[in-house]
Coordinates of C-alpha atoms and ligand atoms in Angstrom, one line a residue:
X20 CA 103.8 166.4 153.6
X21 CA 105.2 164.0 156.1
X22 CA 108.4 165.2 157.0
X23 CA 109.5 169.3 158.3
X24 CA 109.7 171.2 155.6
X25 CA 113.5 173.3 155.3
X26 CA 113.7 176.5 155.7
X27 CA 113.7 177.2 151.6
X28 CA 110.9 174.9 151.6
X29 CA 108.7 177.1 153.9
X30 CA 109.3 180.2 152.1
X31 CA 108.1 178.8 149.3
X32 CA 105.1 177.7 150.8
X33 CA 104.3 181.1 152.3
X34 CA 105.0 182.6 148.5
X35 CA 102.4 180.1 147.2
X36 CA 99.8 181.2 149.8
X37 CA 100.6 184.9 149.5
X38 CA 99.9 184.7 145.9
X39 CA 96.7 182.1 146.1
X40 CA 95.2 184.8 149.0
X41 CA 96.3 188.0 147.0
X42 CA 94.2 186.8 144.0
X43 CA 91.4 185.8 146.3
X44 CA 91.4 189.5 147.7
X45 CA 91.5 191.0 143.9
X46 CA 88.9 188.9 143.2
X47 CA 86.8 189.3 145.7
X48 CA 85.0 192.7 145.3
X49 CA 84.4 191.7 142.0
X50 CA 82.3 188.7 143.0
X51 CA 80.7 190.5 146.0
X52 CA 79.0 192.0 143.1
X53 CA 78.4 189.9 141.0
X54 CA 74.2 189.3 140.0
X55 CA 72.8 185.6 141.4
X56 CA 72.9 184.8 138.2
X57 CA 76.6 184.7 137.1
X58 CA 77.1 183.1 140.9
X59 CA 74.0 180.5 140.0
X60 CA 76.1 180.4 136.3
X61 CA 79.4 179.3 137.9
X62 CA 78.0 176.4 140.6
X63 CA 75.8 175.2 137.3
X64 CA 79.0 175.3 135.2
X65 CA 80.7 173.5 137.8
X66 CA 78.6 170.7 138.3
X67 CA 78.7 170.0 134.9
X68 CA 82.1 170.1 135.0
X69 CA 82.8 167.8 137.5
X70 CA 80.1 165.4 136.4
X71 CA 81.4 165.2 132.7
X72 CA 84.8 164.1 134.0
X73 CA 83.6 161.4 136.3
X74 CA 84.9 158.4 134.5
X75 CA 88.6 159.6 135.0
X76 CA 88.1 161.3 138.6
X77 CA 86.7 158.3 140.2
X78 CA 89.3 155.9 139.3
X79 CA 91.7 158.5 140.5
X80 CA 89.8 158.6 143.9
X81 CA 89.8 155.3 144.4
X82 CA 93.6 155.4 144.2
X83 CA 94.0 157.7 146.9
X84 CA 91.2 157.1 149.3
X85 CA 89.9 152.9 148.5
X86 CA 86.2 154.0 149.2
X87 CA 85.3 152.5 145.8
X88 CA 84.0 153.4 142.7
X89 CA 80.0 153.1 143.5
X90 CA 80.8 155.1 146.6
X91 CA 82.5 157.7 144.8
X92 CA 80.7 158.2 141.8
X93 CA 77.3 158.3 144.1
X94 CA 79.4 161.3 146.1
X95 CA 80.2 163.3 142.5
X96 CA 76.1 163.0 142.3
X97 CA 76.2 164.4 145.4
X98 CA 78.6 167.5 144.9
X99 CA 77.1 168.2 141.5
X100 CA 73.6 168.2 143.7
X101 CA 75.0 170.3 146.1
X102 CA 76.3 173.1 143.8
X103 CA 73.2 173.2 141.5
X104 CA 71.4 173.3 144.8
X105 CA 73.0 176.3 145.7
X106 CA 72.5 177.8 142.4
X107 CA 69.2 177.5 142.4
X108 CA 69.4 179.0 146.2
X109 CA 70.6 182.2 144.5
X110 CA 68.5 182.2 142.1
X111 CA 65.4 181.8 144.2
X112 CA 66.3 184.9 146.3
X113 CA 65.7 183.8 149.6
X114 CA 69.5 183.3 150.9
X115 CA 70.5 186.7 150.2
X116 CA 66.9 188.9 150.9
X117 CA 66.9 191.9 152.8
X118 CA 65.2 193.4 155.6
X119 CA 63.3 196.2 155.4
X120 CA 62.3 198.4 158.3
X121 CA 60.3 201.3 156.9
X122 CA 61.2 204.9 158.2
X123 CA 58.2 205.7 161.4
X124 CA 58.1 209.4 161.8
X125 CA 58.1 210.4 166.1
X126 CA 60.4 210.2 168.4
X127 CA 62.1 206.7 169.7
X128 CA 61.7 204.2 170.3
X129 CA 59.0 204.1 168.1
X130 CA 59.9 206.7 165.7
X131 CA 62.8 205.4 163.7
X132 CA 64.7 205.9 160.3
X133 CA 64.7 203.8 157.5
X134 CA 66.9 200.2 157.7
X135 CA 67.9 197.7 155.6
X136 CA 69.7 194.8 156.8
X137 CA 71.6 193.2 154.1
X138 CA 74.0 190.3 153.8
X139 CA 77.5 191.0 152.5
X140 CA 80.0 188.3 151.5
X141 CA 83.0 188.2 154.4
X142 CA 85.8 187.8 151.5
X143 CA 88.5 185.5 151.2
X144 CA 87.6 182.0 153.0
X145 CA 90.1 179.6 153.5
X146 CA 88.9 175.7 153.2
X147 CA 90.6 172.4 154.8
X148 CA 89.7 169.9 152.9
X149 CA 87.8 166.9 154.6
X150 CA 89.9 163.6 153.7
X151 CA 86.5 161.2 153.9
X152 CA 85.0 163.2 151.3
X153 CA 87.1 163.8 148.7
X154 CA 84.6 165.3 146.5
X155 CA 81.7 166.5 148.4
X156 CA 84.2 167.8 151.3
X157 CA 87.2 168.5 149.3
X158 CA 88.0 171.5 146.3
X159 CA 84.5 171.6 145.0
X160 CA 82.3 170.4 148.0
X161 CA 80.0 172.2 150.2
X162 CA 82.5 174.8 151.6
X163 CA 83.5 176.0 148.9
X164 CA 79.9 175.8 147.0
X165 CA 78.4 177.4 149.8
X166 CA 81.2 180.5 150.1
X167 CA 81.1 180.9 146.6
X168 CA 77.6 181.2 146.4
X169 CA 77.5 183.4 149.5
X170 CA 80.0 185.8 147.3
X171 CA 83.2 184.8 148.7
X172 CA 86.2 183.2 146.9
X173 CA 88.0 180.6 148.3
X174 CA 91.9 178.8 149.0
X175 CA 91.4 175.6 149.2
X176 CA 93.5 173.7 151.5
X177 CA 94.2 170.1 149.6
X178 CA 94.2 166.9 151.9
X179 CA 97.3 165.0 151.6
X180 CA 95.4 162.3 151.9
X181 CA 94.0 162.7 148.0
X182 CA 96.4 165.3 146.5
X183 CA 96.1 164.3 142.8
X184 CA 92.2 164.1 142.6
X185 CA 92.2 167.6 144.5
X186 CA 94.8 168.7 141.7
X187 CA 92.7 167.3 139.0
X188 CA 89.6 168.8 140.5
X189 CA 91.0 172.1 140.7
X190 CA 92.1 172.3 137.2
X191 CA 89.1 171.1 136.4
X192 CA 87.5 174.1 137.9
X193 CA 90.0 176.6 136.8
X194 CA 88.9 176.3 133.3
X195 CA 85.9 176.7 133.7
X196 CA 86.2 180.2 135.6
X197 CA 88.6 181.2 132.9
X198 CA 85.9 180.0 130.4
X199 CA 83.8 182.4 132.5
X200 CA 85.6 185.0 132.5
X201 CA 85.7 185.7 135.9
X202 CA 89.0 186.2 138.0
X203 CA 91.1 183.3 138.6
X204 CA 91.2 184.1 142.2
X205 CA 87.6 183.0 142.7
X206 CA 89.0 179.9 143.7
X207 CA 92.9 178.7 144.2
X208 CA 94.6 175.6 145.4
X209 CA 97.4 175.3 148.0
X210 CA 98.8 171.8 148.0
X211 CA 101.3 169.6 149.2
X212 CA 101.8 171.7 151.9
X213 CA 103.2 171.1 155.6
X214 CA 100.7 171.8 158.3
X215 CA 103.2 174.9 159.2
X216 CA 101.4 176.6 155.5
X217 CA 98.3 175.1 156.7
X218 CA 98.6 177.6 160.1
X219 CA 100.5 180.7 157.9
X220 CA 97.0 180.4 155.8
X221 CA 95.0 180.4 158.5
X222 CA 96.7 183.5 159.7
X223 CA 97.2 185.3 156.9
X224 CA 95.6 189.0 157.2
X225 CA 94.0 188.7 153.4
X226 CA 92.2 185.6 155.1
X227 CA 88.7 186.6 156.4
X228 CA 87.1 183.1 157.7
X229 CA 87.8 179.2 157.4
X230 CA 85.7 176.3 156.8
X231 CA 87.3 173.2 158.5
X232 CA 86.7 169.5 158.8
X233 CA 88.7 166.8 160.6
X234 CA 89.9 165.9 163.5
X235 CA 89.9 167.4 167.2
X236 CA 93.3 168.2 167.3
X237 CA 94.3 169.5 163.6
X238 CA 90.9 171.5 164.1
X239 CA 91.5 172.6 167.6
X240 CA 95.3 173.8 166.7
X241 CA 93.5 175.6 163.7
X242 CA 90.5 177.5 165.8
X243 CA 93.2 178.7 168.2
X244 CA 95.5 180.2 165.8
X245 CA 92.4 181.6 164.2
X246 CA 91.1 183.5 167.0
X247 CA 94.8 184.6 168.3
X248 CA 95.5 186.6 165.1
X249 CA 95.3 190.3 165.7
X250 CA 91.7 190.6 164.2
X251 CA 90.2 187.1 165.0
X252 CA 88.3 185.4 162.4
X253 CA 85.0 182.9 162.5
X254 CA 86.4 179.2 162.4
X255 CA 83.6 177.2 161.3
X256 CA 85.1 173.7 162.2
X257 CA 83.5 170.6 162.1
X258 CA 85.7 168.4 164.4
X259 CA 85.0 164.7 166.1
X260 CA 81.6 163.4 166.6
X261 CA 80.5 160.2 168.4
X262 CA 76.8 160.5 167.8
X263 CA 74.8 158.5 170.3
X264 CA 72.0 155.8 169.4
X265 CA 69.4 155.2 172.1
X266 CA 67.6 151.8 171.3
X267 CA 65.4 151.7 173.9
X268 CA 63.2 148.4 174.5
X269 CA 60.0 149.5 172.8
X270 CA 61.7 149.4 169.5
X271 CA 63.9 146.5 170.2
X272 CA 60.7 143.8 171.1
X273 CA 58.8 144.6 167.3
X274 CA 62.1 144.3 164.7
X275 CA 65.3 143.7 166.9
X276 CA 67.1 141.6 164.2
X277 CA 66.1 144.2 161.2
X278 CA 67.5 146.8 163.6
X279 CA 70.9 145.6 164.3
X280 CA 71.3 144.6 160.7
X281 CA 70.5 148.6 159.8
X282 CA 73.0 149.4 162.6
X283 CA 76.0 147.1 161.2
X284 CA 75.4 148.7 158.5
X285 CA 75.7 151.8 159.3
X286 CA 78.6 151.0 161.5
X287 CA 80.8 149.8 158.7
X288 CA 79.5 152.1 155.6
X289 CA 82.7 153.9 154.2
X290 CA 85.0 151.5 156.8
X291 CA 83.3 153.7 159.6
X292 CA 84.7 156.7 158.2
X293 CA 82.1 158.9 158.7
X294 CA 81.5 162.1 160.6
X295 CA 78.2 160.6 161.7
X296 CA 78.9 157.1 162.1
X297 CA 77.4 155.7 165.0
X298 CA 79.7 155.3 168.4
X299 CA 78.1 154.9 171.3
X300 CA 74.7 152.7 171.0
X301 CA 72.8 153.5 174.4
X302 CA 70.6 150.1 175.5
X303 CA 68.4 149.9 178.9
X304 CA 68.6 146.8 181.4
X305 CA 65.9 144.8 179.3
X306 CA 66.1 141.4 177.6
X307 CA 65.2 142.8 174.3
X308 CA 68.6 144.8 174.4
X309 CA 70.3 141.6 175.6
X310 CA 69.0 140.0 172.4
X311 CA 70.0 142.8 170.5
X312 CA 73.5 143.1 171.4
X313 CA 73.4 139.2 170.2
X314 CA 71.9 139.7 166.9
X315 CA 74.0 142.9 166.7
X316 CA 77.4 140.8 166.9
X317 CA 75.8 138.3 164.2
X318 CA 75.3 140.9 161.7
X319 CA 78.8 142.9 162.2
X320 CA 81.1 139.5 162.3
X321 CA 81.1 138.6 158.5
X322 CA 81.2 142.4 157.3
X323 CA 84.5 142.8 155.5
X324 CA 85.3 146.7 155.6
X325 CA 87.7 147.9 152.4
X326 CA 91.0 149.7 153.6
X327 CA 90.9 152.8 155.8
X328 CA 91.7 156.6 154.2
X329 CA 95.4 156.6 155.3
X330 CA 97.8 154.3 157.1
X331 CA 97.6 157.1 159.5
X332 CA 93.8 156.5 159.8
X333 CA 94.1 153.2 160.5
X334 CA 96.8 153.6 162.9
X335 CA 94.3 156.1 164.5
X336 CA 91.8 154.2 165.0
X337 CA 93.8 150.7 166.4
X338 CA 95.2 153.2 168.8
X339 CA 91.6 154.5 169.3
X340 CA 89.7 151.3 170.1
X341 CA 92.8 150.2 172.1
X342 CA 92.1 152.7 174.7
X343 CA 88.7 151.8 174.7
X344 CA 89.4 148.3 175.1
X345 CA 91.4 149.3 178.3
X346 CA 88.0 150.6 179.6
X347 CA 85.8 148.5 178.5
X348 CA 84.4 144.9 177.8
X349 CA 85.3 143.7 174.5
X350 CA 81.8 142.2 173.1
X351 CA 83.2 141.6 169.5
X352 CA 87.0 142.0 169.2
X353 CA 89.2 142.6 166.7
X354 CA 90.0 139.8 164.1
X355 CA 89.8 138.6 160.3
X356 CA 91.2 141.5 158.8
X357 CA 89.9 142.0 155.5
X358 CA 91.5 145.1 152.5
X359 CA 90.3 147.1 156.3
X360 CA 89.7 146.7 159.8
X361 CA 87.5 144.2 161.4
X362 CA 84.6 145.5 163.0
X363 CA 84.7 145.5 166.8
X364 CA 82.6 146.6 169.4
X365 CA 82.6 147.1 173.6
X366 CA 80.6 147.6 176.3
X367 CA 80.3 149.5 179.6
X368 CA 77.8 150.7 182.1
X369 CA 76.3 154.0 182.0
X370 CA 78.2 155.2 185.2
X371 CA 81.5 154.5 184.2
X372 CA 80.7 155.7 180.8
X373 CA 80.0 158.8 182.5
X374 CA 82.4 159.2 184.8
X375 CA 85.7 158.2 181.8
X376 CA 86.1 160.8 179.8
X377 CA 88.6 158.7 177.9
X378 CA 85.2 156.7 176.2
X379 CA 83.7 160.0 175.0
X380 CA 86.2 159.9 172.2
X381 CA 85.8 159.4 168.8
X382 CA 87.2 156.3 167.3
X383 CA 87.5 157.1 163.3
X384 CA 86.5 153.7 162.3
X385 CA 84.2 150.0 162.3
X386 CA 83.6 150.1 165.7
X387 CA 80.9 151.3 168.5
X388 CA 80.8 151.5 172.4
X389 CA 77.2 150.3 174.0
X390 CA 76.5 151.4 176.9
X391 CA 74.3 149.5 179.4
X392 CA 72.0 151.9 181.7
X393 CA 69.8 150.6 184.4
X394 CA 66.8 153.1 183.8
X395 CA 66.0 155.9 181.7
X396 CA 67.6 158.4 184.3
X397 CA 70.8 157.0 183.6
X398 CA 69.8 157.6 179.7
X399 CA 69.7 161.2 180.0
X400 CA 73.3 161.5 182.1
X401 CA 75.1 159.4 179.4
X402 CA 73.5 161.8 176.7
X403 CA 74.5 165.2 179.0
X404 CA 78.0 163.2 179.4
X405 CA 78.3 163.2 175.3
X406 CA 78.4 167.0 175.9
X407 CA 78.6 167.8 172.2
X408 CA 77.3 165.5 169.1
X409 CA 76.3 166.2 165.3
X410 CA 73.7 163.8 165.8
X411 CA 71.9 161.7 168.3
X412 CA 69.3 158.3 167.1
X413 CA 66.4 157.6 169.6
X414 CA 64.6 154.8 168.6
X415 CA 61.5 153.7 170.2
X416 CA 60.3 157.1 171.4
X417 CA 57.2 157.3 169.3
X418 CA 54.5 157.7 172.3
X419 CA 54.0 161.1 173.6
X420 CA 55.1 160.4 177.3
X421 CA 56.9 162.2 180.1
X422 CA 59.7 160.1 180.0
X423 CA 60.0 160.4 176.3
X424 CA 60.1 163.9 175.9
X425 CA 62.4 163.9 178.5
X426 CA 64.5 162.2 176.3
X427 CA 64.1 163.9 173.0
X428 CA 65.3 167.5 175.4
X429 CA 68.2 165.9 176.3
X430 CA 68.6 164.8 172.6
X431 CA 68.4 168.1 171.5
X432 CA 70.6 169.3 174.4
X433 CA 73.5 167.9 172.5
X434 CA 72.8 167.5 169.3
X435 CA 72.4 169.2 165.8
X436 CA 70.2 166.6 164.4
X437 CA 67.9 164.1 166.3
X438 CA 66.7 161.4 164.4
X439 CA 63.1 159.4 165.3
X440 CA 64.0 156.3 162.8
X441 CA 67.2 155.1 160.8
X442 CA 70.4 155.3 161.2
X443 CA 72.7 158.8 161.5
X444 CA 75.2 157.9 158.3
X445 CA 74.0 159.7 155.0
X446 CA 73.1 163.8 155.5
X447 CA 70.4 164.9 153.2
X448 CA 71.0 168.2 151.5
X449 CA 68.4 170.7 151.8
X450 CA 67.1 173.9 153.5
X451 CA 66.0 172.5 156.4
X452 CA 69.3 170.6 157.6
X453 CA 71.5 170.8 160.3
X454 CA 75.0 169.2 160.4
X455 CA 77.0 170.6 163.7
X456 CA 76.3 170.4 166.9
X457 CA 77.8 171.8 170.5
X458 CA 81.6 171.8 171.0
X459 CA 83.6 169.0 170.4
X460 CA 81.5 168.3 166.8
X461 CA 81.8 172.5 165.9
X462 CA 83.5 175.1 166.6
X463 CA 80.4 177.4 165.6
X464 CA 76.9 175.1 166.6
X465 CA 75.0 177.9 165.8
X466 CA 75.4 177.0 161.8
X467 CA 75.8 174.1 159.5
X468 CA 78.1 173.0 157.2
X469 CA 75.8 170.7 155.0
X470 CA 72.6 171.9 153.6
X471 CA 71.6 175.2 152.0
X472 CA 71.7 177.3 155.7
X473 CA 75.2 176.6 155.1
X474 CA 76.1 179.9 153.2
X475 CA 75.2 182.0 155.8
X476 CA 78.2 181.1 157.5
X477 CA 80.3 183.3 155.0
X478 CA 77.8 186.4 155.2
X479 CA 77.9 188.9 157.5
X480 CA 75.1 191.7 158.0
X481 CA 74.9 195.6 157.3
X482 CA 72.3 197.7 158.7
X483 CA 71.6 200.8 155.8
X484 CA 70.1 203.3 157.5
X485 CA 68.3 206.3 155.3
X486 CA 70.7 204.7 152.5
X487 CA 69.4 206.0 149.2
X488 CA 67.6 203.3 146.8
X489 CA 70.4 202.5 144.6
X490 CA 73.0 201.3 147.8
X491 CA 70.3 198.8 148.6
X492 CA 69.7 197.0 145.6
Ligands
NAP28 P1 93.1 166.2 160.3 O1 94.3 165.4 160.7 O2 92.6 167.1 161.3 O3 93.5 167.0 159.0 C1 92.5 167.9 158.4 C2 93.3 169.0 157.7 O4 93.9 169.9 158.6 C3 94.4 168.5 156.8 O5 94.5 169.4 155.7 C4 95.6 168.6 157.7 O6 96.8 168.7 157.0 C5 95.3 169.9 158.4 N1 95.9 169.9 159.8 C6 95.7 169.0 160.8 N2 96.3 169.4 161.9 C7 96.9 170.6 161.6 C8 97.7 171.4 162.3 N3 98.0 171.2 163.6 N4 98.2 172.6 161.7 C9 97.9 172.8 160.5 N5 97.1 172.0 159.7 C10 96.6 170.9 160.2 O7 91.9 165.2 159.9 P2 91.9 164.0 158.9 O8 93.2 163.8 158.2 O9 90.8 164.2 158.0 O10 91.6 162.8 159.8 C11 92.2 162.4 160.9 C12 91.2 162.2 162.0 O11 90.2 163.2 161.9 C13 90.4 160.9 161.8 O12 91.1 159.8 162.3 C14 89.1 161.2 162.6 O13 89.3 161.0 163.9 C15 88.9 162.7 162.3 N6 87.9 163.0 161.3 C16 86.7 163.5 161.7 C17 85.8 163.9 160.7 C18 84.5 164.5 161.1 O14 83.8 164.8 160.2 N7 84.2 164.6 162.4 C19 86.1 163.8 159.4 C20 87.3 163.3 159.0 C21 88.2 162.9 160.0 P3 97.4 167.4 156.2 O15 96.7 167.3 154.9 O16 98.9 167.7 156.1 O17 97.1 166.2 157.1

């Protein structure tokens, strides 16, 4: 909603949320109890759901957001994935298994009483939409498959930036809890609303945790208003991310040009509108990287990016890569406009790099930072000056070496994910990821918001002592 809402306005807003969070709390004892299976029954449902309607929702999609329809129908394969994935999570038992610490007769500390630790579903969890996902981030993405499988219902939050596909999604969805059975407060929608609903929600007392992913400010505003209610709440917010790419020489000398054809790539996938796109690309004093930087600028100049999210987006990220510019050379400026930005890239040196915070921001778009450092010291303060990143790309650090695993600590310093190969755009769903990192790129690095370690965000444990069989089960 662009403009203030009135007075009337808001009230009805804060009706709408009172009723969406007063189903959510009816509804959620009853699916704190309810067996894996009618959980694994509703993601399954779900995912069928979403996947039978695809040749209406993607159209609709590409509407609102312009990613296009290959992009959009690969991200309902994705959701569908994702919410069978969970499914299958349940029904597998491992997400949700107790602990079981048997009674040891004596005194303590070795003599001890019976425990179980168990895993209880926090309740109601309210979910901000991500706008560059609008499936697999948006009503029916991993948030929301991951709280719902952890036992919690949800409110979603609908972006503005794709309100009819989040309506159409949602209805989707409500039919198939109703045809279900279960309570329709397992999941409810709160749209077109002004970001004053989006802060009522997030302080709403029925409210017991919110899943979050945008931008550094919205996501900032939201974590503070969510740890000054009365009885704070975990914020699990995925905010900006500039995710650093080290190409150091070693890599650079076998396949330079195959390299900075993969990077362009990746650079301009989804007009840059990714969480994981790469921003700052990290290059030592070497001819190779010289080289690079040449065939680099090759490959990105012809790529013709399709229009941004929002005008808003756009408007963010000229205003963005301005700023840069002011600090900064300008290797490939901006030009040739396409449906989308033209790609664009700068370049610094490692100490002013370090020493400007104002190039440790995120610019939400086609274009990339490089950063020249004269030796690998200089490697590891740039990394340390990132301070927080969902990812960081070393390539060329295959030998075992002091100086490499240097390098891959100081990777890990600031990073949730460290990749050996590839490029950081694309996020594999699975047990074994990790997507968040240190503050700015979470609110809460200690958990992930993609992969199946995701649910345990919306758990929260219980020790049973001596509790009799039937409490445990
Ligand atoms: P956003 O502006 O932070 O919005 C995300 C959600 O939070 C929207 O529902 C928005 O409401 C709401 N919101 C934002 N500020 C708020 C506030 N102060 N109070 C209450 N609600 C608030 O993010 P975005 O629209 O997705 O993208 C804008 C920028 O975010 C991009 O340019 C990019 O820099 C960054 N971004 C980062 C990631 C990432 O994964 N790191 C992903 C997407 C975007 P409305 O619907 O009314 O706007």
């Amino acid at each position: 909603m662009a403009t203030q809402p009135t007075e009337q306005q808001q009230n009805h807003e804060y009706t709408v949320i009172d009723t969406a969070v007063d189903l959510a709390r009816q509804a959620a004892p009853v699916w704190a109890q309810a067996s894996a299976q009618v959980r694994a029954g509703l993601l399954e449902a779900l995912a069928d759901a979403l996947q039978a309607h695809q040749q209406t929702l993607v159209p609709l999609a590409n509407e609102e957001t312009h990613l296009g329809a290959p992009r959009l129908a690969g991200e309902i394969a994705r959701t569908a994935f994702q919410l069978r994935g969970f499914a299958e999570q349940l029904l597998a038992g491992v997400a949700l298994a107790p602990v079981v610490d048997s009674a040891v007769a004596g005194s303590p500390p070795a003599g001890r009483p019976q425990l179980t630790r168990v895993l209880r579903p926090v309740g109601p969890v309210a979910m901000f939409s991500a706008s560059n996902f609008p499936f697999a981030f948006s009503v029916l993405g991993g948030d929301t498959a991951s709280a719902l499988a952890a036992g919690c219902p949800v409110v979603v939050k609908a972006h503005s930036g794709h309100p009819r596909l989040s309506k159409a999604v949602f209805d989707i969805a409500h039919r198939v809890i109703a045809s279900q059975q279960l309570p329709e407060g397992l999941l409810t929608l709160v749209d077109q609303a002004s970001r004053g609903a989006g802060a009522y929600l997030v302080q709403h007392p029925g409210i017991a945790a919110v899943a979050f992913t945008g931008s550094y400010q919205g996501g900032t505003a939201l974590w503070k208003l969510a740890n000054e209610r009365p009885r704070p709440i975990p914020f699990f917010g995925e905010l900006g991310s500039i995710n650093p790419l080290v190409a150091l020489p070693a890599a650079l000398q076998a396949n330079g040009e195959e390299l900075a054809n993969l990077l362009a790539g990746s650079m301009t996938l989804g007009c840059g509108q990714f969480c994981t796109s790469p921003g700052v690309i990290v290059l030592l004093d070497d001819p190779s990287s010289d080289r690079f930087l040449g065939q680099l600028c090759e490959a990105l100049a012809p790529i013709q990016t399709h229009a941004m999210l929002t005008p808003g987006m756009r408007q963010g990220f000229e205003q963005a890569s301005a700023k840069v510019a002011q600090h900064a050379s300008t290797l490939l400026a901006p030009g040739n406009d396409g449906a989308g930005p033209a790609p664009r890239l700068y370049t610094t040196d490692a100490a002013a790099f370090i020493a400007n915070p104002a190039l440790h921001e995120e610019m939400f778009g086609p274009g990339a930072l490089v950063v020249k450092a004269r030796n690998q010291a200089e490697v590891l303060q740039v990394l340390a000056a990132v301070g927080g990143t969902l990812s960081t790309t070393l390539w060329g650090v295959s030998d075992d070496t002091p100086a490499n695993r240097a390098l891959v600590q100081a990777a890990e310093q600031v990073s949730g994910r460290v990749l050996f190969g590839g490029v950081p755009t694309g996020v594999a769903v699975c047990a074994a990821q990790q997507h968040g990192g240190p503050w700015p790129s979470s609110t809460a690095p200690q958990t992930t918001s993609v992969g199946y370690a995701a649910l345990q965000r919306f758990l929260r444990p219980v020790a049973l002592q001596d509790a009799p069989q039937w409490v445990q089960g």
